[in-house]
Coordinates of C-alpha atoms (C1' of nucleotides) in Angstrom, one line a residue:
Chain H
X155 CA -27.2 -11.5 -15.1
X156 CA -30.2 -9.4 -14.8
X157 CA -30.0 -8.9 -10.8
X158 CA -26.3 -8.1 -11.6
X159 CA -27.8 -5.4 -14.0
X160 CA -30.6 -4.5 -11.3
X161 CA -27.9 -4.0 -9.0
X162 CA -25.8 -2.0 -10.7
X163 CA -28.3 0.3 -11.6
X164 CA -29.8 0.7 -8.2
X165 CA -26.2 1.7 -7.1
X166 CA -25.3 4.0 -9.9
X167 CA -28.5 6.0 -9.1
X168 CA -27.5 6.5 -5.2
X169 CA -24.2 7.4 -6.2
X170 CA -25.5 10.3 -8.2
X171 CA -27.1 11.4 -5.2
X172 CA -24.4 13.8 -3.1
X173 CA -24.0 11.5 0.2
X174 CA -26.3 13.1 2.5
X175 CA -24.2 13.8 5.5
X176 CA -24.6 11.9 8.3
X177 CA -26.2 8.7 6.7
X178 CA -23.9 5.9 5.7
X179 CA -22.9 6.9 2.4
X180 CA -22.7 4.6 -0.1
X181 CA -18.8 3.3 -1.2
X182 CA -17.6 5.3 -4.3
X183 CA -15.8 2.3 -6.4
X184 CA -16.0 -1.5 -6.3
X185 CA -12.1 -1.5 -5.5
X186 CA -12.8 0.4 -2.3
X187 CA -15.6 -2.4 -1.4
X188 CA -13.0 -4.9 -2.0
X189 CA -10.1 -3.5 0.1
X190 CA -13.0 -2.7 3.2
X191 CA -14.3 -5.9 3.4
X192 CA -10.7 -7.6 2.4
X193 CA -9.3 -5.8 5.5
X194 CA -12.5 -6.4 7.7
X195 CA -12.1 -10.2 7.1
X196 CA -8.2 -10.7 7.4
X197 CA -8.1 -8.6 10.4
X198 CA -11.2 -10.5 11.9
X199 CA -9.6 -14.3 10.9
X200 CA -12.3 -15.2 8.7
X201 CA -9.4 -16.1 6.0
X202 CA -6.8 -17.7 8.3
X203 CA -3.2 -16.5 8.4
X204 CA -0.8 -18.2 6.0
X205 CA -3.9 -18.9 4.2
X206 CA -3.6 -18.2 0.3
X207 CA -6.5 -16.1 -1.1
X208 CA -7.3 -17.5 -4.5
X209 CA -8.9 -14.7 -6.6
X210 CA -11.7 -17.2 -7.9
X211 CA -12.4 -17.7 -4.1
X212 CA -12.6 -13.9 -3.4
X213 CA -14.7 -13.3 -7.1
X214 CA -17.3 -15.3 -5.5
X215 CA -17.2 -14.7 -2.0
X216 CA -17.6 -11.0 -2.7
X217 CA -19.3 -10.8 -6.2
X218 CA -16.8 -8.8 -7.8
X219 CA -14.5 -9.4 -10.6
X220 CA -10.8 -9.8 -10.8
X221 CA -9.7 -6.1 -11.5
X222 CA -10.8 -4.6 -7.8
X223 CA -10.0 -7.3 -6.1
X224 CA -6.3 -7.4 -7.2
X225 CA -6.5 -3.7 -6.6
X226 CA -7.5 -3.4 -3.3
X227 CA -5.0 -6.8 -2.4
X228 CA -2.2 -4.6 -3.6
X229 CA -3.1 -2.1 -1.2
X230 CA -3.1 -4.6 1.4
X231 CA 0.2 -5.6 0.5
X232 CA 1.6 -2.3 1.4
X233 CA 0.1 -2.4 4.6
X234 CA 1.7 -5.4 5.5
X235 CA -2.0 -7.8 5.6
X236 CA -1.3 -9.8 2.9
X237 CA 2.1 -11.4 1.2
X238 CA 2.2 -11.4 -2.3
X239 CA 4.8 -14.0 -4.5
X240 CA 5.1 -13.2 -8.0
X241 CA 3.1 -15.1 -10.3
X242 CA 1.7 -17.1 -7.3
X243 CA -0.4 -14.6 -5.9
X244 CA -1.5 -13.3 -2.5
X245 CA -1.8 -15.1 1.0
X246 CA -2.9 -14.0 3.9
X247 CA 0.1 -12.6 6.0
X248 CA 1.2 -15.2 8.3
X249 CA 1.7 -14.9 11.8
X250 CA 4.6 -14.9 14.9
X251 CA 5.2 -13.8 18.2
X252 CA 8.3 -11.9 16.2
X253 CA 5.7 -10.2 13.6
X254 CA 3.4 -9.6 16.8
X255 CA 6.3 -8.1 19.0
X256 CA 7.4 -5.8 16.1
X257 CA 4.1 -4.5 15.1
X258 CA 3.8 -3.9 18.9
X259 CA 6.8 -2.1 19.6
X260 CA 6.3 0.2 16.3
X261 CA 3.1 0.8 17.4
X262 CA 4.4 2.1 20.7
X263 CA 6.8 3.9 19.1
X264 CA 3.8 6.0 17.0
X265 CA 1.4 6.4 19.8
X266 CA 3.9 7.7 21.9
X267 CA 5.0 10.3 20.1
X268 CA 1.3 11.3 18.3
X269 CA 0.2 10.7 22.0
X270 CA 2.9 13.8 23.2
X271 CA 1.9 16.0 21.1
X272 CA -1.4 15.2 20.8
X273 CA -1.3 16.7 24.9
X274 CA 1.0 19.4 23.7
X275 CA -1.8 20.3 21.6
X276 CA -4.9 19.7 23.1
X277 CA -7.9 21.5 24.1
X278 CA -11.5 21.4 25.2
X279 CA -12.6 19.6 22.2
X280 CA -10.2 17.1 22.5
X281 CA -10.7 16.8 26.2
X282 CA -14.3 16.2 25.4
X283 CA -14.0 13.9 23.1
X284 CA -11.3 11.8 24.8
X285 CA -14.4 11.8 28.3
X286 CA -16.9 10.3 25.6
X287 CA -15.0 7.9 24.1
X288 CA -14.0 6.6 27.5
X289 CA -17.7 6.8 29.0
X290 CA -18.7 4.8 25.9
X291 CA -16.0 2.1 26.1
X292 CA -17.0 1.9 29.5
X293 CA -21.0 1.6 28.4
X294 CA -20.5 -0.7 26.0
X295 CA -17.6 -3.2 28.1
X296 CA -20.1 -3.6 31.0
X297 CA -22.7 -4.6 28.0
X298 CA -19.9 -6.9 26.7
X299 CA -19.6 -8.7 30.2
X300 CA -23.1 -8.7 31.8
X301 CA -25.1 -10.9 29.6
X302 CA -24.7 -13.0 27.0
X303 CA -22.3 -11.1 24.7
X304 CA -24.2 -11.1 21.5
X305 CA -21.3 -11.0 18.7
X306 CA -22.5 -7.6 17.8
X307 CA -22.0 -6.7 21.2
X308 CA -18.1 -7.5 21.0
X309 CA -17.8 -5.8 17.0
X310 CA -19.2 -2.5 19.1
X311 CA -16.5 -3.1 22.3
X312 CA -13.5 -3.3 19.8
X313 CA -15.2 -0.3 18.0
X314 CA -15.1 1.9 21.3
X315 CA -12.1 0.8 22.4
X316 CA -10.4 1.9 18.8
X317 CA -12.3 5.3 19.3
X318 CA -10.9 5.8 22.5
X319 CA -7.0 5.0 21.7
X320 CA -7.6 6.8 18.0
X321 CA -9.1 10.2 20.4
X322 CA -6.4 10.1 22.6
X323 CA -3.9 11.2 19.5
X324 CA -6.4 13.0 17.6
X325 CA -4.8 16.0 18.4
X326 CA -1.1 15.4 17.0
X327 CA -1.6 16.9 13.6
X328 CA 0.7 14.3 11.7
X329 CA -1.6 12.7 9.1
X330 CA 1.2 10.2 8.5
X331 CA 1.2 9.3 12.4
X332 CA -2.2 8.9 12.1
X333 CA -1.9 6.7 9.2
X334 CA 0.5 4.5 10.5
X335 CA -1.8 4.3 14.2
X336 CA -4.5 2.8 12.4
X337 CA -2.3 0.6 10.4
X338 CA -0.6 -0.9 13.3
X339 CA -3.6 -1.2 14.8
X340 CA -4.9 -3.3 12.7
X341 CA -1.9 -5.4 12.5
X342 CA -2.2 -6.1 16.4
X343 CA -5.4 -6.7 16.3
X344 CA -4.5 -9.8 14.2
X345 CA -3.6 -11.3 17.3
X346 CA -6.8 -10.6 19.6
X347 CA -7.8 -13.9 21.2
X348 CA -11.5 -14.9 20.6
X349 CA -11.6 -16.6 24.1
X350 CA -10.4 -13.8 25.8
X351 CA -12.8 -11.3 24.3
X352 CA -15.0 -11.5 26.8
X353 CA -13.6 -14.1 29.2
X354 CA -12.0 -14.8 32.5
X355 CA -8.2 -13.5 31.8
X356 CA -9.9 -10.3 31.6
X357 CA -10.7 -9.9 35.3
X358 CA -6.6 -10.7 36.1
X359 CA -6.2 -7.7 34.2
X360 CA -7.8 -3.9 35.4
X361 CA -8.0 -2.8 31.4
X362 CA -10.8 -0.6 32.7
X363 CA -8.1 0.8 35.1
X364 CA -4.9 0.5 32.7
X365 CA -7.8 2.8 30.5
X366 CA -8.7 5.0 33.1
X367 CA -5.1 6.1 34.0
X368 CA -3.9 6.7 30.3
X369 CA -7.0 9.8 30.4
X370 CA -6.0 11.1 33.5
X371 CA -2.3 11.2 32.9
X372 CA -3.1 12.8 29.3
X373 CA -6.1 15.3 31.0
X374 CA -3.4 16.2 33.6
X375 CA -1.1 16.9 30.7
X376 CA 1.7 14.6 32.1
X377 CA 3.4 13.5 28.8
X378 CA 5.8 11.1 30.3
X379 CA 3.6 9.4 32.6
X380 CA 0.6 9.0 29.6
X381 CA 2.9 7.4 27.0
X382 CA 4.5 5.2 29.9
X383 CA 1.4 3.9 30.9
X384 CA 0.1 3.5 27.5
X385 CA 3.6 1.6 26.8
X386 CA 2.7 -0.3 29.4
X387 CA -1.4 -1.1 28.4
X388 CA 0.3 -2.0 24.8
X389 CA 2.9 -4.5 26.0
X390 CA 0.4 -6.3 28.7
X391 CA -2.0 -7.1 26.1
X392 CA 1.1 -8.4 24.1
X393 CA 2.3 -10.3 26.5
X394 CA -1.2 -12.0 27.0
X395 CA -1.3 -12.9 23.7
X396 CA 2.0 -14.3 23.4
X397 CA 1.3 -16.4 26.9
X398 CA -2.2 -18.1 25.0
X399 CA -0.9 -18.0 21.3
X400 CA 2.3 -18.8 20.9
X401 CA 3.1 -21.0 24.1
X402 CA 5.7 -19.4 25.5
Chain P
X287 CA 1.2 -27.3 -33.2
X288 CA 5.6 -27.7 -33.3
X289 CA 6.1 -23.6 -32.7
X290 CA 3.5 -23.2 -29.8
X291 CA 5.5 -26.0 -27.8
X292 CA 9.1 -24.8 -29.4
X293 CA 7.8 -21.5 -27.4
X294 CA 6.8 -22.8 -24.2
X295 CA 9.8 -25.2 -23.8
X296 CA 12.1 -21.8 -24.5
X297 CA 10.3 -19.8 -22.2
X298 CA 10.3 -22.3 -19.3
X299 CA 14.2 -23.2 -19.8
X300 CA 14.9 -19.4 -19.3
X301 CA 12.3 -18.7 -16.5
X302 CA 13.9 -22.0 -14.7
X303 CA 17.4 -20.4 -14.6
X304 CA 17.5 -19.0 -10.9
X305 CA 18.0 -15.7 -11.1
X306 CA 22.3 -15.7 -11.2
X307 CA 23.3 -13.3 -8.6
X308 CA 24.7 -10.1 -8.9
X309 CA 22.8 -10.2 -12.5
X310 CA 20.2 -8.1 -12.9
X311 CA 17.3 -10.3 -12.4
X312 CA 14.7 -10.1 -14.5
X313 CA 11.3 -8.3 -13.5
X314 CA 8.9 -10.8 -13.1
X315 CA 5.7 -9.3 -13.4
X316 CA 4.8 -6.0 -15.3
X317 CA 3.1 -4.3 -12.3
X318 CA 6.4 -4.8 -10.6
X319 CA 7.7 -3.0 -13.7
X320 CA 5.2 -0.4 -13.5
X321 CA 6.3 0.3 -9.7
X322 CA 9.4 0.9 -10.1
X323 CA 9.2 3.1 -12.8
X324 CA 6.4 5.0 -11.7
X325 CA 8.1 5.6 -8.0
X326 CA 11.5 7.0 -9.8
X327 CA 9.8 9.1 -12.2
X328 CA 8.0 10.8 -9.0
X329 CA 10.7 10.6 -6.6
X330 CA 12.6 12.6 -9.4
X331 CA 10.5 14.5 -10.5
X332 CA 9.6 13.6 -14.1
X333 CA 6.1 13.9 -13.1
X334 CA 5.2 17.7 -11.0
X335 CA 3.6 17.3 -7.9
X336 CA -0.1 17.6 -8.3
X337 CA 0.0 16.4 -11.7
X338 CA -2.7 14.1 -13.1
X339 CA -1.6 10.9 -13.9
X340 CA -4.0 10.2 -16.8
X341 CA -3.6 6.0 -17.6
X342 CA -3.7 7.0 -21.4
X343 CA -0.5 8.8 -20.6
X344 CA 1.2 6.5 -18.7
X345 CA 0.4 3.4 -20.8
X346 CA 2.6 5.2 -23.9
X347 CA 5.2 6.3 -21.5
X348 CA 5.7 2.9 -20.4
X349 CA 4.4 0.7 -22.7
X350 CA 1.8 -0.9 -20.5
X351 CA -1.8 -1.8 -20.3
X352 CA -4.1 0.0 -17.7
X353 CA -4.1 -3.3 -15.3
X354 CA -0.1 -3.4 -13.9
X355 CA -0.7 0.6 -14.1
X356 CA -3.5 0.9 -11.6
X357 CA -2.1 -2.2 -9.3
X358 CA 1.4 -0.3 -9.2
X359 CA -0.6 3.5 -8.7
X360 CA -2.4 1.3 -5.6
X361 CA 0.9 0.7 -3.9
X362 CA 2.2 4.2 -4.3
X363 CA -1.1 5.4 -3.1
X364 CA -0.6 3.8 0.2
X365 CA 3.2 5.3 0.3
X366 CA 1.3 8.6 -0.2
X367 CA 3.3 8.9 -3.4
X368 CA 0.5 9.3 -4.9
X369 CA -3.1 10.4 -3.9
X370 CA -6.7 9.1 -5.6
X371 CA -9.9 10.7 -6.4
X372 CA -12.4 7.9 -6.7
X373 CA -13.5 8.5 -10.2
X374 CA -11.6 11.5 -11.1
X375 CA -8.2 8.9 -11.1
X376 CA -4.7 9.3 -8.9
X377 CA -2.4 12.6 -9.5
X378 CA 0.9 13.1 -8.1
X379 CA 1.3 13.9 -4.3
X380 CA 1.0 17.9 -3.4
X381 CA 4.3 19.2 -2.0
X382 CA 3.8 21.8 1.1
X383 CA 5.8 22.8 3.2
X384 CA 3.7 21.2 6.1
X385 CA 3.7 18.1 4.4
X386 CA 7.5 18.2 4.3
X387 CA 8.1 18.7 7.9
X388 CA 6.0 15.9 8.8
X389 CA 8.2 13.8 6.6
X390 CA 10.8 14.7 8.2
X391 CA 9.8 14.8 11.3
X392 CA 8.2 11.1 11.2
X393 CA 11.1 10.2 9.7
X394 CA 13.5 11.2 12.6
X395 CA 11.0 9.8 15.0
X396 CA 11.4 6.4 13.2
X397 CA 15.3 6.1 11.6
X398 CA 16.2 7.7 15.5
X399 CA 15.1 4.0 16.7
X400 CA 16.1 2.3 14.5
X401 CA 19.7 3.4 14.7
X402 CA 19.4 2.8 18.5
X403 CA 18.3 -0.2 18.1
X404 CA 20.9 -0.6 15.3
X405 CA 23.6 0.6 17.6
X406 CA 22.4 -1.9 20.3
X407 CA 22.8 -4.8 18.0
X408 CA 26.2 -3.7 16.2
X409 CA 28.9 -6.5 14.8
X410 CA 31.7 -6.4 13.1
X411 CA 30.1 -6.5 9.6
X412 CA 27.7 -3.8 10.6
X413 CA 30.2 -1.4 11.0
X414 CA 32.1 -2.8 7.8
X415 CA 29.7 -1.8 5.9
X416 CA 29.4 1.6 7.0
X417 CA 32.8 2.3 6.8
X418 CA 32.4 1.1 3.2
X419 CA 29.3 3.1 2.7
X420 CA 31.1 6.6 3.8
X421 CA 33.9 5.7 1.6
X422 CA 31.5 5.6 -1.4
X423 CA 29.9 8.3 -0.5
X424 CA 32.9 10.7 0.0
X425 CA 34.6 9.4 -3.4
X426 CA 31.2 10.1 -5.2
X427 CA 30.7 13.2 -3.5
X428 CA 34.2 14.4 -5.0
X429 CA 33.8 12.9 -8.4
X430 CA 30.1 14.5 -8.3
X431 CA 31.6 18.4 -7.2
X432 CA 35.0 18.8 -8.8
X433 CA 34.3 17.9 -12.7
X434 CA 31.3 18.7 -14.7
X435 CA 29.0 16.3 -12.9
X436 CA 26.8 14.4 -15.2
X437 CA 23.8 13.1 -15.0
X438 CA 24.5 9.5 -14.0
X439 CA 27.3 11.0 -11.4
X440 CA 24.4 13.2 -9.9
X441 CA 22.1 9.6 -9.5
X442 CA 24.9 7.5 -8.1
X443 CA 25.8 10.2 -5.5
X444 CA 21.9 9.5 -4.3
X445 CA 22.3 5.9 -4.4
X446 CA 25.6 6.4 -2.3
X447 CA 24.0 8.6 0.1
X448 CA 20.5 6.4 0.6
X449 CA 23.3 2.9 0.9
X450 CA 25.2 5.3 4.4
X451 CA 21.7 5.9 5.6
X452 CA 20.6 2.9 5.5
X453 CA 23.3 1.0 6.3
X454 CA 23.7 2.9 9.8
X455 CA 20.2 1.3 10.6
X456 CA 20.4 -1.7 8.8
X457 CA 20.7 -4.0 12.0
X458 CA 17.8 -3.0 14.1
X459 CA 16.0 -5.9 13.2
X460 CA 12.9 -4.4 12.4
X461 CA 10.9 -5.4 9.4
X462 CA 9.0 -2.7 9.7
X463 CA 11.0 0.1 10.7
X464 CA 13.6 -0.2 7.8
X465 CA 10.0 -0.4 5.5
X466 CA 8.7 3.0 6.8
X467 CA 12.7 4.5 6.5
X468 CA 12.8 3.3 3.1
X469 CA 9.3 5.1 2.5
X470 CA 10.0 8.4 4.4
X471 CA 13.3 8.8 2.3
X472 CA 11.0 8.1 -1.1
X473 CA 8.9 11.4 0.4
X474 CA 11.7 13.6 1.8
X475 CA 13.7 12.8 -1.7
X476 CA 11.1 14.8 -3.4
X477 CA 12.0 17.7 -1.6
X478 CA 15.6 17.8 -3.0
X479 CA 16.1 20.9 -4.9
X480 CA 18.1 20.8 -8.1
X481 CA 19.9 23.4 -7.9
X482 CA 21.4 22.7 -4.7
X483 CA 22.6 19.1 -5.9
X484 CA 26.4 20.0 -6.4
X485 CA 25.8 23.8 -6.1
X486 CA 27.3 26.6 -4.1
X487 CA 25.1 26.3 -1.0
X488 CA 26.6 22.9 -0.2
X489 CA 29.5 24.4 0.5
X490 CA 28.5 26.6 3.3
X491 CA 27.1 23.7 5.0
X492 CA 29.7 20.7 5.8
X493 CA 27.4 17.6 5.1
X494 CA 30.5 15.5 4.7
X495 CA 31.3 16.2 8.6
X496 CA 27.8 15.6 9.4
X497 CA 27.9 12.1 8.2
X498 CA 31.7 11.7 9.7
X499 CA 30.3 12.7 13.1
X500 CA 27.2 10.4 12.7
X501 CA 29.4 7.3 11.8
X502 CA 31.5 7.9 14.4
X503 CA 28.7 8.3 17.5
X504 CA 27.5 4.9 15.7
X505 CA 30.9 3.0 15.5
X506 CA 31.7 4.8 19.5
X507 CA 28.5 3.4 20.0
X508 CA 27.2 6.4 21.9
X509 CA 23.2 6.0 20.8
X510 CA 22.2 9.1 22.2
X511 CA 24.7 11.7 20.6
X512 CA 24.1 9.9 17.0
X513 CA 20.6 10.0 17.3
X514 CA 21.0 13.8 18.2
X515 CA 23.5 14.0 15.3
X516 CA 21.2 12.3 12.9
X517 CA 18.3 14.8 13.6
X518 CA 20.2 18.1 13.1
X519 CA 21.2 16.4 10.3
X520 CA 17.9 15.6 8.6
X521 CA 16.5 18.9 10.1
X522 CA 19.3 20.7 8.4
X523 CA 18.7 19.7 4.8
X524 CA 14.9 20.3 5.6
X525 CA 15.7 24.1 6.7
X526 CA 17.4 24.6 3.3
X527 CA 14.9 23.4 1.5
X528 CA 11.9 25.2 2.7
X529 CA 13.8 28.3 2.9
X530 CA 14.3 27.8 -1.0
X531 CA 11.6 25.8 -2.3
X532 CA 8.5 27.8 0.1
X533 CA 10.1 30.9 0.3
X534 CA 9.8 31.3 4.2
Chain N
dA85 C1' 10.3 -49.5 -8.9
dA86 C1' 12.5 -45.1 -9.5
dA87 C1' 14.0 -41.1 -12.1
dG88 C1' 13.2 -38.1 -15.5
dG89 C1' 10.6 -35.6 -18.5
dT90 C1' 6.1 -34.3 -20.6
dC91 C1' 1.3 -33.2 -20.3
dT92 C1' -2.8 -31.5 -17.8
dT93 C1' -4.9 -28.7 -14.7
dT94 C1' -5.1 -24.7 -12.0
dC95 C1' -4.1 -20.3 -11.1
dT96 C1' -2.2 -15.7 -11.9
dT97 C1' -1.4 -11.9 -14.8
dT98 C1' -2.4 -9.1 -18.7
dC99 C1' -5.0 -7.3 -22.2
dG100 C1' -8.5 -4.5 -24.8
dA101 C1' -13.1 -3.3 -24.9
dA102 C1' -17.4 -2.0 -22.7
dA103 C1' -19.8 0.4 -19.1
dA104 C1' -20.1 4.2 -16.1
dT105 C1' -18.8 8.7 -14.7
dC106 C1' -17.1 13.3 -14.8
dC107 C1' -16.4 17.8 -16.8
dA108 C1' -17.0 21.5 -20.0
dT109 C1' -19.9 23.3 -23.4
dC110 C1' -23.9 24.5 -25.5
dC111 C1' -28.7 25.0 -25.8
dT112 C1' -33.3 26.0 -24.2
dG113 C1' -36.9 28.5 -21.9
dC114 C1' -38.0 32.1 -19.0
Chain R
dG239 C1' -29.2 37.8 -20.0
dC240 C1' -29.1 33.8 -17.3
dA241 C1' -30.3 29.7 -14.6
dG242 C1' -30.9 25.1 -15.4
dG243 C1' -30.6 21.0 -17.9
dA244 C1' -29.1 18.2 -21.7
dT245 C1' -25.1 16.7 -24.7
dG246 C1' -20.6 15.1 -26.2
dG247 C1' -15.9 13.9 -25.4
dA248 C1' -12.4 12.6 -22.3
dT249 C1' -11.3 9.6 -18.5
dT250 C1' -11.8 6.2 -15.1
dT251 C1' -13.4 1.8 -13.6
dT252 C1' -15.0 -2.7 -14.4
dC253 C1' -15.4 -6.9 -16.8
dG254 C1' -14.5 -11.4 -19.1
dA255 C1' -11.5 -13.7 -21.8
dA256 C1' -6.9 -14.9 -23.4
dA257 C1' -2.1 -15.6 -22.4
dG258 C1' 1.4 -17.0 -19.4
dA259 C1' 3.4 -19.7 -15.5
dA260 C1' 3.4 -23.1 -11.6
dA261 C1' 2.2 -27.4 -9.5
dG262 C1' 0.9 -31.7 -9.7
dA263 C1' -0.5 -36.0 -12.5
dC264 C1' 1.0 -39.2 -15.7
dC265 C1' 3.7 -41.7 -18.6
dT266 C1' 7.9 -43.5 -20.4
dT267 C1' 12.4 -45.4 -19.9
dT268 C1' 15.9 -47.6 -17.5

DNA sequence: AAAGGTCTTTCTTTCGAAAATCCATCCTGC
DNA sequence: GCAGGATGGATTTTCGAAAGAAAGACCTTT
């Protein structure tokens, strides 16, 4: 009771103060704690597909109480994370090579056109930022491989490589293809394989390369050839999947 | 003692009935309630764009308590119905003419798929149904133009209209692509201007002819021409509107 | 022993109030 | 006169409990 109170207070008070830029600031509501966290772990597998979440479950796990939580699983919901039956709650959505192959596809279907006009549309900055992002990914996949991947070291490589796909459409001014990028991202990265993270299938495959060729074609402003090789990166990494998850 | 399980044993025999079909099925739960009200009285209007939705407000409109409120708010918050302030509450989406292109223009980008797709995967009951679906739609249409039109003939021309659409893309067998095409039409909707509704400006353009060429490129299963049909269409009505409602 | 119905348990959903926050207004001190 | 801070009312957000529903346990009857 009284740390609750503590804790609360502590919080209110760093609230008050107006997020200095730059630092992390601290989350405005309890809901948006909920959904963050919520996503982070469904997306991640700690709650297994098909797996119900049971509020009581989720009130302790995360030391909030009912109201957030139900909040941020409705929001959830809409992004196609979670299934909801009425009057029997939420579950972890649940997963297929059909789901997978359709969140793919869609996926392709966004990128490709943020993508295009993303390269209709760039310029230095983006350029720039694009070169980091790739330098980075680069940086931190070497880290990844070399040594003993610490599991931080993997939580950064998916970072980069999310930083580098997410620069390459920066540019396309369409908040909602934006939107639904990082949606569908998240959906397909449901099906990331654990042992391939940092494993052997990864050598089969130039990813580094694949990577490498998406840039140049969207530097060299070659529409077509960017969102066909970026078709291409997508489906590989589906088709992997589908190989080691579903048996095919 | 007698009346509490008098109650229950009513309210189970009723709640065990499955749903007849073709009935109107009960709501079952009061945020599902709350969604569907909320989402019409945006889409039509009943609530400005940019409008506060204060929950005192919205709990006398509906007669509802803040809980199934906030959940259904969520969901139309991730529809970009609606948009939230952390603290300060949700209001009604902004309209802009920016904002109304990029509707439009996501929305071509998805439903154009999806009626390839559609096309691709065509049966006999698929084009049944949009046969049917034009029918209705021109029989409305004429009930809706030649008489006073009231307001329930004004509503079931829209219903009419949304059933054609969304019949041509019904059979693309994506989950997720007739979900965004269901939310894109909830955005552009808003954008429909009163006045044009059974007015003079109609006339000069010839939307029944537009949807007779677009049914036909489907049914003549020529993909590429009903795509390009569908677009003009949809950029058409978007013209119009943001000549009248932005003034360019 | 099986079928059918009733009770118990478990869980979701809803409610109303309490806590926390924002915003506008007013007051104080300079 | 005005900047700056306190104050009050309106509003959102959160909480914990009560109500409602589903699933399984249990008991009766045949």
């Amino acid at each position: 009771m009284t740390t609750i109170r503590e804790d609360r207070n502590v919080k209110r008070t760093a609230a008050a103060i107006p997020a200095e830029p730059g630092s992390d600031r601290e989350e405005q509501t309890l809901s948006a704690v909920a959904y963050r966290r919520l996503r982070q772990d469904i997306v991640s597998g700690v709650f297994a597909p098909g797996q119900p979440l049971r509020l009581e479950l989720l009130r302790q796990r995360y030391g909030l109480s009912f109201s957030p939580l139900r909040e941020a699983l409705n929001r959830l919901h809409a992004e196609r994370l979670v299934v909801a039956a009425a009057l029997r709650g939420f579950s972890v959505a649940p997963v297929s090579a059909d789901e997978m192959w359709d969140a793919t596809e869609t996926r392709i279907l966004i990128e490709s056109e943020a993508l295009r006009r993303s390269i209709a549309n760039g310029d230095d900055a983006w350029e720039a930022r694009i070169v980091a992002a790739f330098h980075a990914l680069e940086l931190q996949a070497r880290r990844t491989r070399s040594n003993a991947a610490s599991d931080d070291d993997v939580w950064q490589l998916e970072a980069r490589h999310r930083e580098f796909h997410h620069a390459l459409i920066a540019n396309c001014r369409s908040p909602r293809l934006l939107g639904l990028a990082d949606q569908l991202h998240a959906e397909t990265q449901r099906y990331r394989l654990p042992s391939l993270t940092g494993g052997s299938r990864a050598a089969i495959r130039d990813i580094a390369g694949e990577h490498r060729e998406i840039m140049e074609a969207a530097l060299g402003r070659a529409p077509a050839e960017a969102v066909t090789l970026l078709a291409a990166h997508y489906r590989r990494t589906a088709e992997e999947r589908a190989a080691a998850l579903f048996s095919d």
